[in-house]
PDB file of C-alpha atoms and ligand atoms in Angstrom:
ATOM      1  CA  MET A 590      62.537  65.607-162.763  1.00 94.00           C
ATOM      2  CA  THR A 591      62.388  67.528-159.488  1.00 97.00           C
ATOM      3  CA  VAL A 592      59.660  67.588-156.872  1.00 98.00           C
ATOM      4  CA  ALA A 593      58.651  71.075-158.055  1.00 97.00           C
ATOM      5  CA  GLU A 594      58.527  70.007-161.728  1.00 97.00           C
ATOM      6  CA  PHE A 595      56.458  66.971-160.761  1.00 97.00           C
ATOM      7  CA  ARG A 596      53.965  69.099-158.792  1.00 97.00           C
ATOM      8  CA  GLU A 597      53.754  71.800-161.447  1.00 96.00           C
ATOM      9  CA  SER A 598      53.116  69.305-164.238  1.00 96.00           C
ATOM     10  CA  LYS A 599      49.471  69.012-163.128  1.00 96.00           C
ATOM     11  CA  GLY A 600      47.172  69.853-166.010  1.00 90.00           C
ATOM     12  CA  CYS A 601      49.993  70.068-168.574  1.00 92.00           C
ATOM     13  CA  GLY A 602      51.315  67.383-170.848  1.00 91.00           C
ATOM     14  CA  PRO A 603      50.820  63.631-170.843  1.00 96.00           C
ATOM     15  CA  PRO A 604      50.121  61.605-167.670  1.00 97.00           C
ATOM     16  CA  LEU A 605      53.045  61.162-165.267  1.00 98.00           C
ATOM     17  CA  VAL A 606      54.661  57.722-165.399  1.00 98.00           C
ATOM     18  CA  CYS A 607      55.788  56.240-162.098  1.00 98.00           C
ATOM     19  CA  VAL A 608      57.001  52.757-161.219  1.00 98.00           C
ATOM     20  CA  THR A 609      58.526  51.089-158.207  1.00 98.00           C
ATOM     21  CA  ALA A 610      62.133  49.888-158.246  1.00 98.00           C
ATOM     22  CA  TYR A 611      64.326  48.516-155.512  1.00 98.00           C
ATOM     23  CA  ASP A 612      67.791  47.999-157.031  1.00 98.00           C
ATOM     24  CA  ALA A 613      70.338  49.651-159.310  1.00 98.00           C
ATOM     25  CA  PRO A 614      69.850  47.595-162.518  1.00 98.00           C
ATOM     26  CA  PHE A 615      66.085  48.047-162.650  1.00 98.00           C
ATOM     27  CA  ALA A 616      66.352  51.715-161.601  1.00 98.00           C
ATOM     28  CA  GLN A 617      68.688  52.268-164.554  1.00 98.00           C
ATOM     29  CA  VAL A 618      66.285  50.455-166.870  1.00 98.00           C
ATOM     30  CA  ALA A 619      63.404  52.615-165.588  1.00 98.00           C
ATOM     31  CA  GLU A 620      65.401  55.800-166.163  1.00 98.00           C
ATOM     32  CA  CYS A 621      66.399  54.705-169.689  1.00 98.00           C
ATOM     33  CA  ALA A 622      62.731  53.919-170.376  1.00 98.00           C
ATOM     34  CA  GLY A 623      61.919  57.520-169.486  1.00 98.00           C
ATOM     35  CA  VAL A 624      59.770  57.097-166.376  1.00 98.00           C
ATOM     36  CA  ASP A 625      59.195  60.330-164.451  1.00 98.00           C
ATOM     37  CA  ALA A 626      59.505  58.962-160.909  1.00 98.00           C
ATOM     38  CA  ILE A 627      60.634  55.834-159.102  1.00 98.00           C
ATOM     39  CA  LEU A 628      59.048  54.842-155.812  1.00 98.00           C
ATOM     40  CA  VAL A 629      61.085  52.638-153.507  1.00 98.00           C
ATOM     41  CA  GLY A 630      57.902  51.257-152.016  1.00 98.00           C
ATOM     42  CA  ASP A 631      57.325  49.045-149.020  1.00 97.00           C
ATOM     43  CA  SER A 632      56.045  46.672-151.718  1.00 96.00           C
ATOM     44  CA  VAL A 633      59.732  45.642-151.681  1.00 97.00           C
ATOM     45  CA  GLY A 634      58.547  43.254-148.953  1.00 96.00           C
ATOM     46  CA  ARG A 635      56.350  41.244-151.340  1.00 94.00           C
ATOM     47  CA  ALA A 636      58.221  41.920-154.564  1.00 95.00           C
ATOM     48  CA  VAL A 637      61.783  41.208-153.453  1.00 96.00           C
ATOM     49  CA  LEU A 638      62.156  40.164-149.817  1.00 96.00           C
ATOM     50  CA  GLY A 639      59.832  37.152-149.825  1.00 94.00           C
ATOM     51  CA  TYR A 640      57.267  38.490-147.327  1.00 95.00           C
ATOM     52  CA  THR A 641      53.542  38.059-147.958  1.00 91.00           C
ATOM     53  CA  ASN A 642      52.721  41.683-147.083  1.00 90.00           C
ATOM     54  CA  GLU A 643      54.252  45.089-146.278  1.00 93.00           C
ATOM     55  CA  PHE A 644      54.195  44.916-142.454  1.00 94.00           C
ATOM     56  CA  PRO A 645      57.663  43.429-141.803  1.00 96.00           C
ATOM     57  CA  VAL A 646      59.476  46.028-143.949  1.00 97.00           C
ATOM     58  CA  THR A 647      61.739  48.324-141.895  1.00 98.00           C
ATOM     59  CA  VAL A 648      63.292  51.758-142.376  1.00 98.00           C
ATOM     60  CA  SER A 649      66.677  50.033-142.798  1.00 98.00           C
ATOM     61  CA  ASP A 650      65.253  47.923-145.648  1.00 98.00           C
ATOM     62  CA  ILE A 651      63.983  51.040-147.426  1.00 98.00           C
ATOM     63  CA  VAL A 652      67.242  52.938-146.860  1.00 98.00           C
ATOM     64  CA  HIS A 653      69.264  50.022-148.275  1.00 98.00           C
ATOM     65  CA  HIS A 654      67.121  49.756-151.425  1.00 98.00           C
ATOM     66  CA  THR A 655      66.741  53.526-151.877  1.00 98.00           C
ATOM     67  CA  ALA A 656      70.515  53.997-151.798  1.00 98.00           C
ATOM     68  CA  ALA A 657      70.893  51.345-154.532  1.00 98.00           C
ATOM     69  CA  VAL A 658      68.305  53.147-156.671  1.00 98.00           C
ATOM     70  CA  THR A 659      69.677  56.664-156.163  1.00 98.00           C
ATOM     71  CA  ARG A 660      73.215  55.507-157.028  1.00 98.00           C
ATOM     72  CA  ALA A 661      71.892  54.343-160.407  1.00 98.00           C
ATOM     73  CA  VAL A 662      69.814  57.291-161.642  1.00 98.00           C
ATOM     74  CA  ASN A 663      70.549  60.910-162.551  1.00 96.00           C
ATOM     75  CA  ASN A 664      67.359  62.508-163.820  1.00 95.00           C
ATOM     76  CA  THR A 665      64.529  60.547-162.254  1.00 98.00           C
ATOM     77  CA  LEU A 666      62.655  61.660-159.146  1.00 98.00           C
ATOM     78  CA  VAL A 667      63.172  59.073-156.382  1.00 98.00           C
ATOM     79  CA  VAL A 668      60.557  58.821-153.635  1.00 98.00           C
ATOM     80  CA  ALA A 669      61.102  56.511-150.641  1.00 98.00           C
ATOM     81  CA  ASP A 670      58.259  54.942-148.658  1.00 98.00           C
ATOM     82  CA  LEU A 671      58.087  55.426-144.911  1.00 98.00           C
ATOM     83  CA  PRO A 672      57.236  51.864-143.806  1.00 97.00           C
ATOM     84  CA  TYR A 673      54.779  50.563-141.214  1.00 96.00           C
ATOM     85  CA  GLN A 674      54.749  52.515-137.925  1.00 96.00           C
ATOM     86  CA  SER A 675      57.831  54.561-138.905  1.00 97.00           C
ATOM     87  CA  TYR A 676      55.771  57.795-138.787  1.00 97.00           C
ATOM     88  CA  ALA A 677      53.546  56.975-135.816  1.00 95.00           C
ATOM     89  CA  THR A 678      54.578  60.262-134.142  1.00 96.00           C
ATOM     90  CA  PRO A 679      55.885  63.501-135.668  1.00 96.00           C
ATOM     91  CA  ASP A 680      59.294  62.804-134.069  1.00 97.00           C
ATOM     92  CA  ASP A 681      59.460  59.311-135.614  1.00 98.00           C
ATOM     93  CA  ALA A 682      58.450  60.766-138.972  1.00 98.00           C
ATOM     94  CA  LEU A 683      61.057  63.544-138.882  1.00 98.00           C
ATOM     95  CA  ARG A 684      63.863  61.185-137.843  1.00 98.00           C
ATOM     96  CA  ASN A 685      63.018  58.435-140.338  1.00 98.00           C
ATOM     97  CA  ALA A 686      62.274  60.762-143.251  1.00 98.00           C
ATOM     98  CA  ALA A 687      65.596  62.524-142.659  1.00 98.00           C
ATOM     99  CA  THR A 688      67.370  59.139-142.823  1.00 98.00           C
ATOM    100  CA  LEU A 689      65.662  58.257-146.127  1.00 98.00           C
ATOM    101  CA  LEU A 690      66.671  61.602-147.620  1.00 98.00           C
ATOM    102  CA  GLN A 691      70.159  61.835-146.110  1.00 97.00           C
ATOM    103  CA  THR A 692      71.393  58.222-146.205  1.00 97.00           C
ATOM    104  CA  GLY A 693      69.111  56.839-148.914  1.00 97.00           C
ATOM    105  CA  GLY A 694      69.453  59.883-151.165  1.00 98.00           C
ATOM    106  CA  ALA A 695      65.718  60.122-151.925  1.00 98.00           C
ATOM    107  CA  ALA A 696      64.234  63.486-152.920  1.00 98.00           C
ATOM    108  CA  ALA A 697      60.928  62.861-151.127  1.00 98.00           C
ATOM    109  CA  VAL A 698      59.091  60.414-148.892  1.00 98.00           C
ATOM    110  CA  LYS A 699      55.662  58.818-149.169  1.00 98.00           C
ATOM    111  CA  ILE A 700      53.289  58.295-146.269  1.00 98.00           C
ATOM    112  CA  GLU A 701      49.906  56.594-146.156  1.00 97.00           C
ATOM    113  CA  GLY A 702      46.698  58.103-144.803  1.00 96.00           C
ATOM    114  CA  GLY A 703      44.370  61.048-145.317  1.00 97.00           C
ATOM    115  CA  LEU A 704      43.093  63.164-142.416  1.00 97.00           C
ATOM    116  CA  ALA A 705      44.871  61.002-139.835  1.00 96.00           C
ATOM    117  CA  THR A 706      48.370  61.733-141.134  1.00 97.00           C
ATOM    118  CA  ALA A 707      47.918  65.257-142.554  1.00 98.00           C
ATOM    119  CA  ASN A 708      49.623  66.663-139.422  1.00 97.00           C
ATOM    120  CA  ILE A 709      52.680  64.481-140.188  1.00 98.00           C
ATOM    121  CA  THR A 710      52.782  65.761-143.768  1.00 98.00           C
ATOM    122  CA  LYS A 711      52.673  69.345-142.493  1.00 98.00           C
ATOM    123  CA  GLU A 712      55.546  68.739-140.042  1.00 97.00           C
ATOM    124  CA  LEU A 713      57.728  67.137-142.710  1.00 98.00           C
ATOM    125  CA  VAL A 714      57.005  69.777-145.354  1.00 98.00           C
ATOM    126  CA  ASN A 715      57.668  72.569-142.828  1.00 98.00           C
ATOM    127  CA  ARG A 716      61.084  70.991-142.241  1.00 97.00           C
ATOM    128  CA  GLY A 717      61.821  70.934-145.982  1.00 97.00           C
ATOM    129  CA  MET A 718      61.055  67.272-146.602  1.00 98.00           C
ATOM    130  CA  PRO A 719      58.710  66.780-149.593  1.00 98.00           C
ATOM    131  CA  VAL A 720      55.833  64.347-149.066  1.00 98.00           C
ATOM    132  CA  MET A 721      53.837  62.227-151.493  1.00 98.00           C
ATOM    133  CA  ALA A 722      50.555  61.217-149.814  1.00 98.00           C
ATOM    134  CA  HIS A 723      48.631  57.960-150.391  1.00 98.00           C
ATOM    135  CA  VAL A 724      44.896  57.371-149.843  1.00 97.00           C
ATOM    136  CA  GLY A 725      42.332  54.724-150.766  1.00 96.00           C
ATOM    137  CA  LEU A 726      43.690  51.242-150.259  1.00 94.00           C
ATOM    138  CA  THR A 727      46.636  51.821-147.953  1.00 93.00           C
ATOM    139  CA  PRO A 728      48.352  48.443-147.436  1.00 89.00           C
ATOM    140  CA  GLN A 729      49.778  49.436-144.022  1.00 91.00           C
ATOM    141  CA  SER A 730      46.135  49.632-142.795  1.00 88.00           C
ATOM    142  CA  ALA A 731      44.963  46.474-144.591  1.00 85.00           C
ATOM    143  CA  HIS A 732      43.712  44.975-141.314  1.00 85.00           C
ATOM    144  CA  VAL A 733      41.254  47.809-140.651  1.00 86.00           C
ATOM    145  CA  LEU A 734      40.303  48.210-144.316  1.00 85.00           C
ATOM    146  CA  GLY A 735      39.173  44.602-144.578  1.00 79.00           C
ATOM    147  CA  GLY A 736      42.023  43.400-146.787  1.00 78.00           C
ATOM    148  CA  TYR A 737      43.034  44.344-150.309  1.00 81.00           C
ATOM    149  CA  ARG A 738      39.723  45.560-151.738  1.00 86.00           C
ATOM    150  CA  VAL A 739      38.448  48.559-153.683  1.00 92.00           C
ATOM    151  CA  GLN A 740      37.826  51.521-151.351  1.00 92.00           C
ATOM    152  CA  GLY A 741      35.268  54.346-151.538  1.00 93.00           C
ATOM    153  CA  LYS A 742      32.398  52.549-153.232  1.00 95.00           C
ATOM    154  CA  GLY A 743      29.734  54.078-150.939  1.00 95.00           C
ATOM    155  CA  LEU A 744      29.114  57.755-150.099  1.00 97.00           C
ATOM    156  CA  SER A 745      30.508  57.935-146.559  1.00 95.00           C
ATOM    157  CA  GLU A 746      33.695  56.036-147.439  1.00 95.00           C
ATOM    158  CA  ALA A 747      34.132  58.102-150.630  1.00 97.00           C
ATOM    159  CA  GLN A 748      33.605  61.377-148.717  1.00 97.00           C
ATOM    160  CA  GLU A 749      36.221  60.315-146.131  1.00 96.00           C
ATOM    161  CA  ILE A 750      38.718  59.668-148.930  1.00 97.00           C
ATOM    162  CA  VAL A 751      37.950  63.046-150.559  1.00 98.00           C
ATOM    163  CA  ASN A 752      38.392  64.817-147.186  1.00 98.00           C
ATOM    164  CA  GLY A 753      41.666  62.968-146.626  1.00 98.00           C
ATOM    165  CA  ALA A 754      43.006  63.852-150.080  1.00 98.00           C
ATOM    166  CA  GLN A 755      42.115  67.531-149.593  1.00 98.00           C
ATOM    167  CA  ALA A 756      43.683  67.554-146.117  1.00 98.00           C
ATOM    168  CA  GLN A 757      46.916  66.117-147.526  1.00 98.00           C
ATOM    169  CA  ALA A 758      46.996  68.694-150.342  1.00 98.00           C
ATOM    170  CA  ASN A 759      46.352  71.502-147.835  1.00 98.00           C
ATOM    171  CA  ALA A 760      49.090  70.124-145.569  1.00 98.00           C
ATOM    172  CA  GLY A 761      51.581  70.571-148.417  1.00 98.00           C
ATOM    173  CA  ALA A 762      51.882  67.133-150.068  1.00 98.00           C
ATOM    174  CA  PHE A 763      53.302  67.589-153.594  1.00 98.00           C
ATOM    175  CA  ALA A 764      51.372  64.627-155.066  1.00 98.00           C
ATOM    176  CA  ILE A 765      48.988  61.925-153.909  1.00 98.00           C
ATOM    177  CA  VAL A 766      48.684  58.234-154.740  1.00 98.00           C
ATOM    178  CA  LEU A 767      45.091  57.024-155.193  1.00 98.00           C
ATOM    179  CA  GLU A 768      45.008  53.244-154.784  1.00 97.00           C
ATOM    180  CA  MET A 769      42.105  50.957-155.721  1.00 95.00           C
ATOM    181  CA  LEU A 770      39.324  53.534-156.055  1.00 97.00           C
ATOM    182  CA  PRO A 771      36.358  53.609-158.453  1.00 97.00           C
ATOM    183  CA  ALA A 772      37.525  55.490-161.556  1.00 97.00           C
ATOM    184  CA  LYS A 773      34.835  58.202-161.220  1.00 97.00           C
ATOM    185  CA  LEU A 774      35.814  58.931-157.605  1.00 98.00           C
ATOM    186  CA  ALA A 775      39.500  59.175-158.585  1.00 98.00           C
ATOM    187  CA  GLY A 776      38.463  61.479-161.462  1.00 98.00           C
ATOM    188  CA  ALA A 777      36.537  63.763-159.095  1.00 98.00           C
ATOM    189  CA  ILE A 778      39.477  63.948-156.667  1.00 98.00           C
ATOM    190  CA  THR A 779      41.818  64.683-159.582  1.00 98.00           C
ATOM    191  CA  LYS A 780      39.573  67.537-160.690  1.00 97.00           C
ATOM    192  CA  HIS A 781      39.338  69.132-157.251  1.00 97.00           C
ATOM    193  CA  VAL A 782      42.811  68.778-155.687  1.00 97.00           C
ATOM    194  CA  THR A 783      45.580  71.094-156.782  1.00 96.00           C
ATOM    195  CA  ILE A 784      48.333  68.440-156.749  1.00 98.00           C
ATOM    196  CA  PRO A 785      48.935  65.561-159.201  1.00 98.00           C
ATOM    197  CA  THR A 786      47.027  62.370-158.459  1.00 98.00           C
ATOM    198  CA  ILE A 787      48.889  59.153-159.227  1.00 98.00           C
ATOM    199  CA  GLY A 788      46.595  56.195-159.675  1.00 98.00           C
ATOM    200  CA  ILE A 789      47.063  52.496-159.108  1.00 97.00           C
ATOM    201  CA  GLY A 790      43.807  50.697-159.764  1.00 96.00           C
ATOM    202  CA  ALA A 791      42.101  54.104-159.866  1.00 97.00           C
ATOM    203  CA  GLY A 792      41.259  54.381-163.550  1.00 96.00           C
ATOM    204  CA  VAL A 793      42.227  56.632-166.398  1.00 96.00           C
ATOM    205  CA  HIS A 794      41.320  60.086-165.040  1.00 96.00           C
ATOM    206  CA  CYS A 795      44.339  60.444-162.715  1.00 98.00           C
ATOM    207  CA  ASP A 796      47.218  62.822-163.501  1.00 98.00           C
ATOM    208  CA  GLY A 797      49.608  59.855-163.590  1.00 98.00           C
ATOM    209  CA  GLN A 798      49.916  56.134-162.996  1.00 98.00           C
ATOM    210  CA  ILE A 799      52.106  53.970-160.795  1.00 98.00           C
ATOM    211  CA  GLN A 800      52.597  50.211-160.823  1.00 97.00           C
ATOM    212  CA  VAL A 801      54.763  47.722-158.962  1.00 96.00           C
ATOM    213  CA  LEU A 802      57.625  46.866-161.332  1.00 97.00           C
ATOM    214  CA  HIS A 803      57.575  43.140-160.587  1.00 96.00           C
ATOM    215  CA  ASP A 804      53.857  42.958-161.440  1.00 95.00           C
ATOM    216  CA  LEU A 805      54.527  44.617-164.839  1.00 96.00           C
ATOM    217  CA  LEU A 806      57.392  42.253-165.635  1.00 96.00           C
ATOM    218  CA  GLY A 807      55.747  38.969-164.716  1.00 94.00           C
ATOM    219  CA  LEU A 808      58.071  38.583-161.724  1.00 94.00           C
ATOM    220  CA  SER A 809      55.423  38.372-159.011  1.00 89.00           C
ATOM    221  CA  SER A 810      52.766  35.901-158.051  1.00 80.00           C
ATOM    222  CA  SER A 811      50.246  38.743-157.491  1.00 77.00           C
ATOM    223  CA  ASP A 812      47.311  38.721-159.810  1.00 75.00           C
ATOM    224  CA  PHE A 813      45.916  42.251-159.464  1.00 81.00           C
ATOM    225  CA  ARG A 814      43.141  43.143-161.909  1.00 82.00           C
ATOM    226  CA  HIS A 815      44.552  46.691-162.088  1.00 85.00           C
ATOM    227  CA  SER A 816      47.943  45.517-163.316  1.00 85.00           C
ATOM    228  CA  HIS A 817      49.140  44.135-166.624  1.00 92.00           C
ATOM    229  CA  VAL A 818      52.116  41.934-167.489  1.00 93.00           C
ATOM    230  CA  PHE A 819      54.053  43.820-170.209  1.00 95.00           C
ATOM    231  CA  ALA A 820      56.892  41.240-170.379  1.00 94.00           C
ATOM    232  CA  GLU A 821      57.282  37.710-169.023  1.00 95.00           C
ATOM    233  CA  ILE A 822      60.723  38.224-167.485  1.00 96.00           C
ATOM    234  CA  ALA A 823      60.368  35.267-165.097  1.00 96.00           C
ATOM    235  CA  SER A 824      59.843  32.766-167.913  1.00 96.00           C
ATOM    236  CA  ILE A 825      62.551  34.396-170.079  1.00 97.00           C
ATOM    237  CA  SER A 826      64.964  34.139-167.094  1.00 97.00           C
ATOM    238  CA  GLU A 827      63.970  30.540-166.375  1.00 97.00           C
ATOM    239  CA  ALA A 828      64.612  29.551-169.997  1.00 98.00           C
ATOM    240  CA  ALA A 829      68.033  31.270-169.899  1.00 98.00           C
ATOM    241  CA  LEU A 830      69.041  29.548-166.646  1.00 98.00           C
ATOM    242  CA  SER A 831      67.850  26.141-167.906  1.00 98.00           C
ATOM    243  CA  GLU A 832      70.057  26.635-170.969  1.00 98.00           C
ATOM    244  CA  TYR A 833      72.994  27.615-168.708  1.00 98.00           C
ATOM    245  CA  ALA A 834      72.462  24.514-166.524  1.00 98.00           C
ATOM    246  CA  GLN A 835      72.228  22.284-169.585  1.00 98.00           C
ATOM    247  CA  GLN A 836      75.461  23.723-171.088  1.00 98.00           C
ATOM    248  CA  VAL A 837      77.396  23.387-167.798  1.00 98.00           C
ATOM    249  CA  ARG A 838      76.279  19.752-167.462  1.00 98.00           C
ATOM    250  CA  SER A 839      77.121  18.933-171.092  1.00 98.00           C
ATOM    251  CA  GLY A 840      80.550  20.644-170.897  1.00 97.00           C
ATOM    252  CA  ASP A 841      79.648  23.218-173.570  1.00 97.00           C
ATOM    253  CA  PHE A 842      80.025  26.083-171.104  1.00 97.00           C
ATOM    254  CA  PRO A 843      82.536  27.530-170.482  1.00 95.00           C
ATOM    255  CA  SER A 844      84.094  27.203-173.935  1.00 95.00           C
ATOM    256  CA  LEU A 845      87.555  28.421-175.031  1.00 93.00           C
ATOM    257  CA  GLU A 846      85.960  31.820-175.582  1.00 94.00           C
ATOM    258  CA  GLN A 847      85.245  32.183-171.865  1.00 95.00           C
ATOM    259  CA  SER A 848      88.644  30.731-170.756  1.00 95.00           C
ATOM    260  CA  PHE A 849      91.969  32.499-170.034  1.00 96.00           C
ATOM    261  CA  LYS A 850      95.583  31.624-170.985  1.00 94.00           C
ATOM    262  CA  GLY A 851      98.584  31.925-168.617  1.00 95.00           C
ATOM    263  CA  ARG A 852     102.307  32.154-169.586  1.00 96.00           C
ATOM    264  CA  ARG A 853     103.578  29.238-171.660  1.00 96.00           C
ATOM    265  CA  GLY A 854     105.112  26.408-169.556  1.00 96.00           C
ATOM    266  CA  THR A 855     103.928  27.699-166.152  1.00 97.00           C
ATOM    267  CA  VAL A 856     101.594  24.821-165.379  1.00 96.00           C
ATOM    268  CA  LYS A 857     104.203  22.197-166.406  1.00 95.00           C
ATOM    269  CA  ARG A 858     106.651  23.549-163.810  1.00 96.00           C
ATOM    270  CA  LEU A 859     104.194  23.499-160.885  1.00 96.00           C
ATOM    271  CA  THR A 860     104.691  20.991-158.081  1.00 96.00           C
ATOM    272  CA  PHE A 861     101.821  19.412-156.128  1.00 96.00           C
ATOM    273  CA  GLU A 862     102.388  17.581-152.800  1.00 91.00           C
TER     274      GLU A 862
HETATM  275  O1  LIG B2103      54.750  50.319-151.874  1.00 85.62           O
HETATM  276  C1  LIG B2103      54.313  50.570-153.013  1.00 85.62           C
HETATM  277  O2  LIG B2103      54.792  50.039-154.009  1.00 85.62           O
HETATM  278  C2  LIG B2103      53.211  51.512-153.136  1.00 85.62           C
HETATM  279  C3  LIG B2103      52.619  51.691-154.504  1.00 85.62           C
HETATM  280  C4  LIG B2103      51.784  50.535-154.839  1.00 85.62           C
HETATM  281  C5  LIG B2103      51.907  52.969-154.633  1.00 85.62           C
HETATM  282  O3  LIG B2103      52.802  52.098-152.189  1.00 85.62           O
END
C-alpha cells in the first residue's frame, strides 16, 4: 500500500483498516492480518512508555519505534506521528519530518490541527513529504480542548472542524484522521472532502478506521467507549507467565528437552579452585 494507493482508494472498496504499532513483532502481526496502514502514533507514550499522556513523547522516541516497525513490514503503509511541538514552525516541521522519513523509514507523517497547521502541511507536501492530517480531538491540544471529550457537538465548533478538514485537504494532505466526532458530522466531512477520512470514535461513515493496538488487545488501562477489546492479551500473557513462574519454582522447567549436552567426560575433568 502506497500513499497514492491509500489516497486513491476513496470511494472504492471496503473501508481502510489502520492500527497503531510501535515495535517489530506487532507490526509483523498487523501486516499478516492485512491492515492497510500502521501509524506509529504519539500514543506510544501511553501505550508503551508508561506516560499518562502524549506530551512527553519526543521525535527520538518516534524515530526509534518507527524504525522498528519499518524493519518488520514490506507491504504496509507506515505513517509516523510528529509529536508535541515538533512542527511548531515550518523549519521544525521540515527537519523533524525528514528525520522520520529518512532515519525512521516512514512513508508519511501525521500532524494534528486544521486551519492552524494547514500551512505546515503545504510546506511538507511541497517538499515531497506526504502528510496525514488529524482534526477533532487532537491529544496534543488536550489542554485547550478541555480534555478528552467529543468535539464538534455545536454549530460553531463543528464548522471550525469542517473548515480545518477542508483546509488540510486543500493544503495537500493525503488523508485525514477524524477523532471523537459525532458520527453525522464525520459523515458530512467524509462526503465533502476529496481525501480518505479515517475515524477513531467518529462513527461508521468514515472511509476507514484507526484504533490504538493496545486498546484492541486488552493491553491498556484506557476505557474508551469508541474502542473494543478483540482479545485479552494481557490476561493470556499473565496466565502464561504465572505458569512459567510455577514451573521454574517446581523444577519442571527447564526439562531435558530444553537442556544441552557437552562432550562426554568434559565436566569430570574440570578443576575448580
Ligand atoms: O497517536 C495516535 O495513536 C493517534 C491515533 C489515535 C489516531 O493519533
